[in-house]
Coordinates of C-alpha atoms in Angstrom, one line a residue:
X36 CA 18.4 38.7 -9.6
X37 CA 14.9 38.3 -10.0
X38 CA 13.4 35.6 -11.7
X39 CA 10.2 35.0 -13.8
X40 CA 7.3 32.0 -12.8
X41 CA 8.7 30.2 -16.0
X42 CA 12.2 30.6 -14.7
X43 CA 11.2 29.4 -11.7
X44 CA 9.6 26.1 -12.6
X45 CA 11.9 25.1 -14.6
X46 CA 14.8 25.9 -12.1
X47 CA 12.8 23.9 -9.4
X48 CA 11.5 21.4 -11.5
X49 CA 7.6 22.3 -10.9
X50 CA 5.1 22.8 -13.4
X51 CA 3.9 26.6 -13.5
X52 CA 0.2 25.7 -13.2
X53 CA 1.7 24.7 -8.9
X54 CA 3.6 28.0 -8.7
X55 CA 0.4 29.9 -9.5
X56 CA -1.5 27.4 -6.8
X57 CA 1.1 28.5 -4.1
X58 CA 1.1 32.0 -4.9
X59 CA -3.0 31.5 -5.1
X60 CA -3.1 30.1 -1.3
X61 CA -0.5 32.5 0.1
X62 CA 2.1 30.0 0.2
X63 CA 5.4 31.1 -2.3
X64 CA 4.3 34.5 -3.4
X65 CA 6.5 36.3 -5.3
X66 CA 7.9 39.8 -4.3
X67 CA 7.6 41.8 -7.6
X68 CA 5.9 42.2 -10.9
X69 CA 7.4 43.3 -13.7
X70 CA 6.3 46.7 -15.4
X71 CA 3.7 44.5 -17.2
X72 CA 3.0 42.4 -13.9
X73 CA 4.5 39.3 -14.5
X74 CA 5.2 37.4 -11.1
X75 CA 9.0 38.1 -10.1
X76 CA 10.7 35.8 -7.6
X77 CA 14.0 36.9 -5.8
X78 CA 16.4 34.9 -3.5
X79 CA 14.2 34.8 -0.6
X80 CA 11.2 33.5 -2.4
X81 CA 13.2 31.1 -3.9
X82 CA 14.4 29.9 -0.4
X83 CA 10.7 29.6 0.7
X84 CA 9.8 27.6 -2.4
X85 CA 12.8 25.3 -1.5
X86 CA 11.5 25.2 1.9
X87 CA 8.3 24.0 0.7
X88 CA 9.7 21.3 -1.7
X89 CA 12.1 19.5 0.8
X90 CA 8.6 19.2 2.8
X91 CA 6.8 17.7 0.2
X92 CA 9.9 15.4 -0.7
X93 CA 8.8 14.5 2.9
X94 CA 5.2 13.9 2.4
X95 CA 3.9 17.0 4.2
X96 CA 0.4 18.4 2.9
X97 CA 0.3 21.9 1.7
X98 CA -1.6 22.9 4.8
X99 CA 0.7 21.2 7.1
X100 CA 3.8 23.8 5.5
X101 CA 2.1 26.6 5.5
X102 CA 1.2 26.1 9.4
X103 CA 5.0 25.7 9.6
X104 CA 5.8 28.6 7.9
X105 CA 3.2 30.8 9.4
X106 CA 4.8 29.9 12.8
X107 CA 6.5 33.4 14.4
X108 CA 9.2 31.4 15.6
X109 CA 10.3 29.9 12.6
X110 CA 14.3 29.9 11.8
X111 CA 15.5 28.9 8.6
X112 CA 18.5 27.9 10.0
X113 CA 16.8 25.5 12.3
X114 CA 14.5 24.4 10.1
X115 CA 16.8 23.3 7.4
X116 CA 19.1 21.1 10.8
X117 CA 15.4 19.9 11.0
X118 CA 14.9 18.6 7.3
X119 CA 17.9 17.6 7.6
X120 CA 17.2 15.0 10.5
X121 CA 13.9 13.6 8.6
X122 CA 15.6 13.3 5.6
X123 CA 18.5 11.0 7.1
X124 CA 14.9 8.8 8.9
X125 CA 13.8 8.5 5.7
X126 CA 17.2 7.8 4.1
X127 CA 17.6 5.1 6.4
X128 CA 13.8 3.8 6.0
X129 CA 14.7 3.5 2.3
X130 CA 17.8 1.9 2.9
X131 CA 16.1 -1.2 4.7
X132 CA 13.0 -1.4 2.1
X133 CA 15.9 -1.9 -0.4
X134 CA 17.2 -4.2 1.7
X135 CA 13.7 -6.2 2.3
X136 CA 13.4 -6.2 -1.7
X137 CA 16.8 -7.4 -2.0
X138 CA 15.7 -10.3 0.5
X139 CA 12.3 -10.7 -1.5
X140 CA 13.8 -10.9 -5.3
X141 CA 16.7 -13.8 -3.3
X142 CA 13.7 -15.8 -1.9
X143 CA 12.1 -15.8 -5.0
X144 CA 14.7 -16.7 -7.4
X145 CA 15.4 -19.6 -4.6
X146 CA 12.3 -20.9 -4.4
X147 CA 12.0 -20.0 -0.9
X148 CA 8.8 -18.9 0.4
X149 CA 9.6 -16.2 3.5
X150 CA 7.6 -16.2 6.5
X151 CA 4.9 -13.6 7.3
X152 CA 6.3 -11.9 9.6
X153 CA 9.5 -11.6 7.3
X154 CA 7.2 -10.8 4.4
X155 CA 5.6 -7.7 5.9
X156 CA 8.2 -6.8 9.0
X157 CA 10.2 -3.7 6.7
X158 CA 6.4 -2.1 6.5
X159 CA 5.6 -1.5 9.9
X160 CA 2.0 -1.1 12.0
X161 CA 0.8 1.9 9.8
X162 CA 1.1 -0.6 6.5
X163 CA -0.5 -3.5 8.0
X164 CA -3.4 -1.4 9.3
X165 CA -3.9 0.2 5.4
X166 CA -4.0 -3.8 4.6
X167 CA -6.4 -4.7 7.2
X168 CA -8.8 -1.4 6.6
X169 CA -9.1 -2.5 3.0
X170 CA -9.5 -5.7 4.2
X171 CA -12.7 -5.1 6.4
X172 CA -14.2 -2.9 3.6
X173 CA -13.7 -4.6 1.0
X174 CA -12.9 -8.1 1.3
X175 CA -16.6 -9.4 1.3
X176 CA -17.2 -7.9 -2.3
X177 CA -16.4 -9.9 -5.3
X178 CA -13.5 -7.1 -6.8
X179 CA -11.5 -7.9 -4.2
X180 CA -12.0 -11.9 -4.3
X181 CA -11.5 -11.8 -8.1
X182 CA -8.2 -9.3 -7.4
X183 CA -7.0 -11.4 -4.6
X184 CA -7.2 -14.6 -6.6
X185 CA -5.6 -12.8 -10.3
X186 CA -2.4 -10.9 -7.8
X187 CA -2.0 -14.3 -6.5
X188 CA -0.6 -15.8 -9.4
X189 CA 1.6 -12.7 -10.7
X190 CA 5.4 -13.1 -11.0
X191 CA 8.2 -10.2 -10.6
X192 CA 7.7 -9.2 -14.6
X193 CA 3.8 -8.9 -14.2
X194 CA 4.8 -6.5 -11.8
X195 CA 7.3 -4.3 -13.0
X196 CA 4.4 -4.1 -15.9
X197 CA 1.5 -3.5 -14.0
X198 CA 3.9 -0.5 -12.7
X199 CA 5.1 0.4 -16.1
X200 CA 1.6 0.7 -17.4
X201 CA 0.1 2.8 -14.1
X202 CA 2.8 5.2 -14.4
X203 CA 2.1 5.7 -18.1
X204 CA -1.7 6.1 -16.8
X205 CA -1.0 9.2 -14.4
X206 CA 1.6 10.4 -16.7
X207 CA -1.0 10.7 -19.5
X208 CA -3.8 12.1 -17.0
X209 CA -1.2 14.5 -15.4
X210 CA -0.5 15.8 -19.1
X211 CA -4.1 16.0 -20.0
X212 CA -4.8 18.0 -16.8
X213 CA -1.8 20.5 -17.6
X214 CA -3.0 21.2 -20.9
X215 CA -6.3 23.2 -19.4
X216 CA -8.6 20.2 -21.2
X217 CA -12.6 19.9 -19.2
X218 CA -12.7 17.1 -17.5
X219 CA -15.7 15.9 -20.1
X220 CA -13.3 16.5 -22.7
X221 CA -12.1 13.4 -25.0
X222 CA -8.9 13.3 -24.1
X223 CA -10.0 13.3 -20.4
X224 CA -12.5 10.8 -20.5
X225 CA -9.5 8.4 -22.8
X226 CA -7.5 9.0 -20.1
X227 CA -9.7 8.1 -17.7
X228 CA -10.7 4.8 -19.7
X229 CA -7.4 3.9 -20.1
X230 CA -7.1 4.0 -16.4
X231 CA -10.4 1.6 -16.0
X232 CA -9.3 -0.9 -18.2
X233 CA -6.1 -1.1 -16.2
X234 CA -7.8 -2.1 -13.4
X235 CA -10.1 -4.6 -15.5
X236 CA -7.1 -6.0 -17.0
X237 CA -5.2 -6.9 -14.1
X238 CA -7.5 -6.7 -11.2
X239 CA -11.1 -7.1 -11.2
X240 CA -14.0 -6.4 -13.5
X241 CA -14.1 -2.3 -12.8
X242 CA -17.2 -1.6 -14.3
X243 CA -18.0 2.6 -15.3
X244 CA -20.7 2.6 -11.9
X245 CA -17.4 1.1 -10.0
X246 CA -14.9 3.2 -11.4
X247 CA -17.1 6.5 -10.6
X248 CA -17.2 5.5 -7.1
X249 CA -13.2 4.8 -7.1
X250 CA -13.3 8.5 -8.7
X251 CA -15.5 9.8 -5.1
X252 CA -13.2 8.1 -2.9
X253 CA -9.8 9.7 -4.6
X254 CA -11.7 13.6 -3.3
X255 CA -12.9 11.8 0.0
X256 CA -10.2 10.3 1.1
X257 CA -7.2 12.7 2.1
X258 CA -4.5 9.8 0.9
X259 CA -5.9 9.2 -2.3
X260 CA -6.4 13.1 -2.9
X261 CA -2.5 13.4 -1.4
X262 CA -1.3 10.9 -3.8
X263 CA -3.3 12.3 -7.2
X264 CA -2.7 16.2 -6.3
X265 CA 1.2 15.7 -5.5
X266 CA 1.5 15.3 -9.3
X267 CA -0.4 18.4 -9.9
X268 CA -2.5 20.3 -7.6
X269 CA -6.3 19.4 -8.4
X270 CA -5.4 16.3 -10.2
X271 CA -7.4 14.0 -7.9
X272 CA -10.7 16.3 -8.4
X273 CA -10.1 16.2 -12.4
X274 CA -9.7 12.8 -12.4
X275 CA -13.1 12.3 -10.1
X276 CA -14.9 14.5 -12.5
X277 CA -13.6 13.1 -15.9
X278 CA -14.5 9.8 -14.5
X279 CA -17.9 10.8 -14.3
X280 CA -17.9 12.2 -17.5
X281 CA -16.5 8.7 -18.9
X282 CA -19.1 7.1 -17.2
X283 CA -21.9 8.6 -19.4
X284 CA -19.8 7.9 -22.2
X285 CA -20.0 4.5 -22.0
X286 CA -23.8 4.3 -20.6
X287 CA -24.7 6.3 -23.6
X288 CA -22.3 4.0 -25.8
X289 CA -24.0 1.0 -24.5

């Protein structure tokens, strides 16, 4: 039975903007088009697109899968005994962060202060390296004194709102981006804002020159482009390019 791209993404749970990326890059393309050529997927597309998602459950980049897929020896069979392997790693890598939470929210509600090897242990060598790179280029500027000194002092609820709020952020951005809104629209540059005053609010004084460069480093930086464009595909450019828009905003405000 073939099935249309709006079928699709809402069978998969993707957004059809992604399906049109994959197709775009030669990566899910769809076997048919209907008399009035409409994309039409059929089982074995959908298999591929599956293939692709347990991967990016997995935190594979888009050019990572494709190299997999474009592999001649690739097996389905095999690959899914494969998937299967990572995903039990990774079931078991959740299972002990769980468990180091668990440890956290006890210590905390006892008023015992953990050790810092016990503190940071669940994370491993690739965490504390993240930590000590933004460490060495940033810790001499005053953002990350004046965020080391505010995160200091937060508690469990400031938290869970900090992470409340910053989800309600990307959601908002994500939504704006879907819509087909320029980047120098209003409703991008809000977004955007929103997104800065965040930062002010809880971390350090993020002024628009600031946020621009946080903007550069989300395209120039493959992690922060990874994490922005795993929502949507091109999110992490948008978001650069509505921050410079913001930026004028305010300069032209001021």
């Amino acid at each position: 039975m073939a099935r249309t791209v709006g079928e699709v993404a809402a069978l998969a749970g993707v957004s059809v903007r992604t399906l049109h990326h994959y197709d775009e890059i030669g990566l899910v393309q769809p076997s048919g088009r209907s008399q009035a050529g409409y994309r039409l997927y059929d089982e074995r597309d959908l298999e591929r697109l599956q293939t692709v998602l347990f991967y990016r459950e997995l935190g594979f980049s888009l050019e990572r899968i494709a190299a997999i897929l474009r592999d001649p020896g690739f097996d389905r069979g095999v690959d899914l005994l494969e998937q299967r392997a990572l995903l039990e790693r990774e079931a078991k890598r959740i299972a002990a962060m769980i468990d180091a939470v668990d440890a956290a929210i006890d210590a905390h509600e006892r008023g015992i202060t953990m050790s810092d090897q016990s503190l940071f242990a669940v994370f491993g060598d690739e965490h504390r390296g993240y930590l000590e790179e933004a460490e060495q280029r940033w810790g001499h500027t005053a953002a990350w004194r004046q965020s080391s000194s505010r995160t200091r002092r937060y508690r469990k609820e400031d938290w869970r709102r900090i992470k409340q709020e910053g989800e309600a952020i990307m959601q908002r951005q994500v939504e704006v981006f879907r819509s087909g809104a320029a980047p120098g629209s209003s409703d991008a540059m809000d977004a955007v804002e929103a997104h800065r005053q965040h930062i002010t609010t809880w971390f350090y004084d993020c002024s628009p020159q600031a946020h621009e460069g946080l903007g550069e480093l989300y395209v120039s930086d493959p992690r922060f482009t990874a994490y922005y464009d795993d929502h949507e595909p091109g999110l992490a450019a948008f978001v650069r390019d509505a921050i410079a828009a913001n930026a004028e905003r305010v300069a032209d405000r001021s």
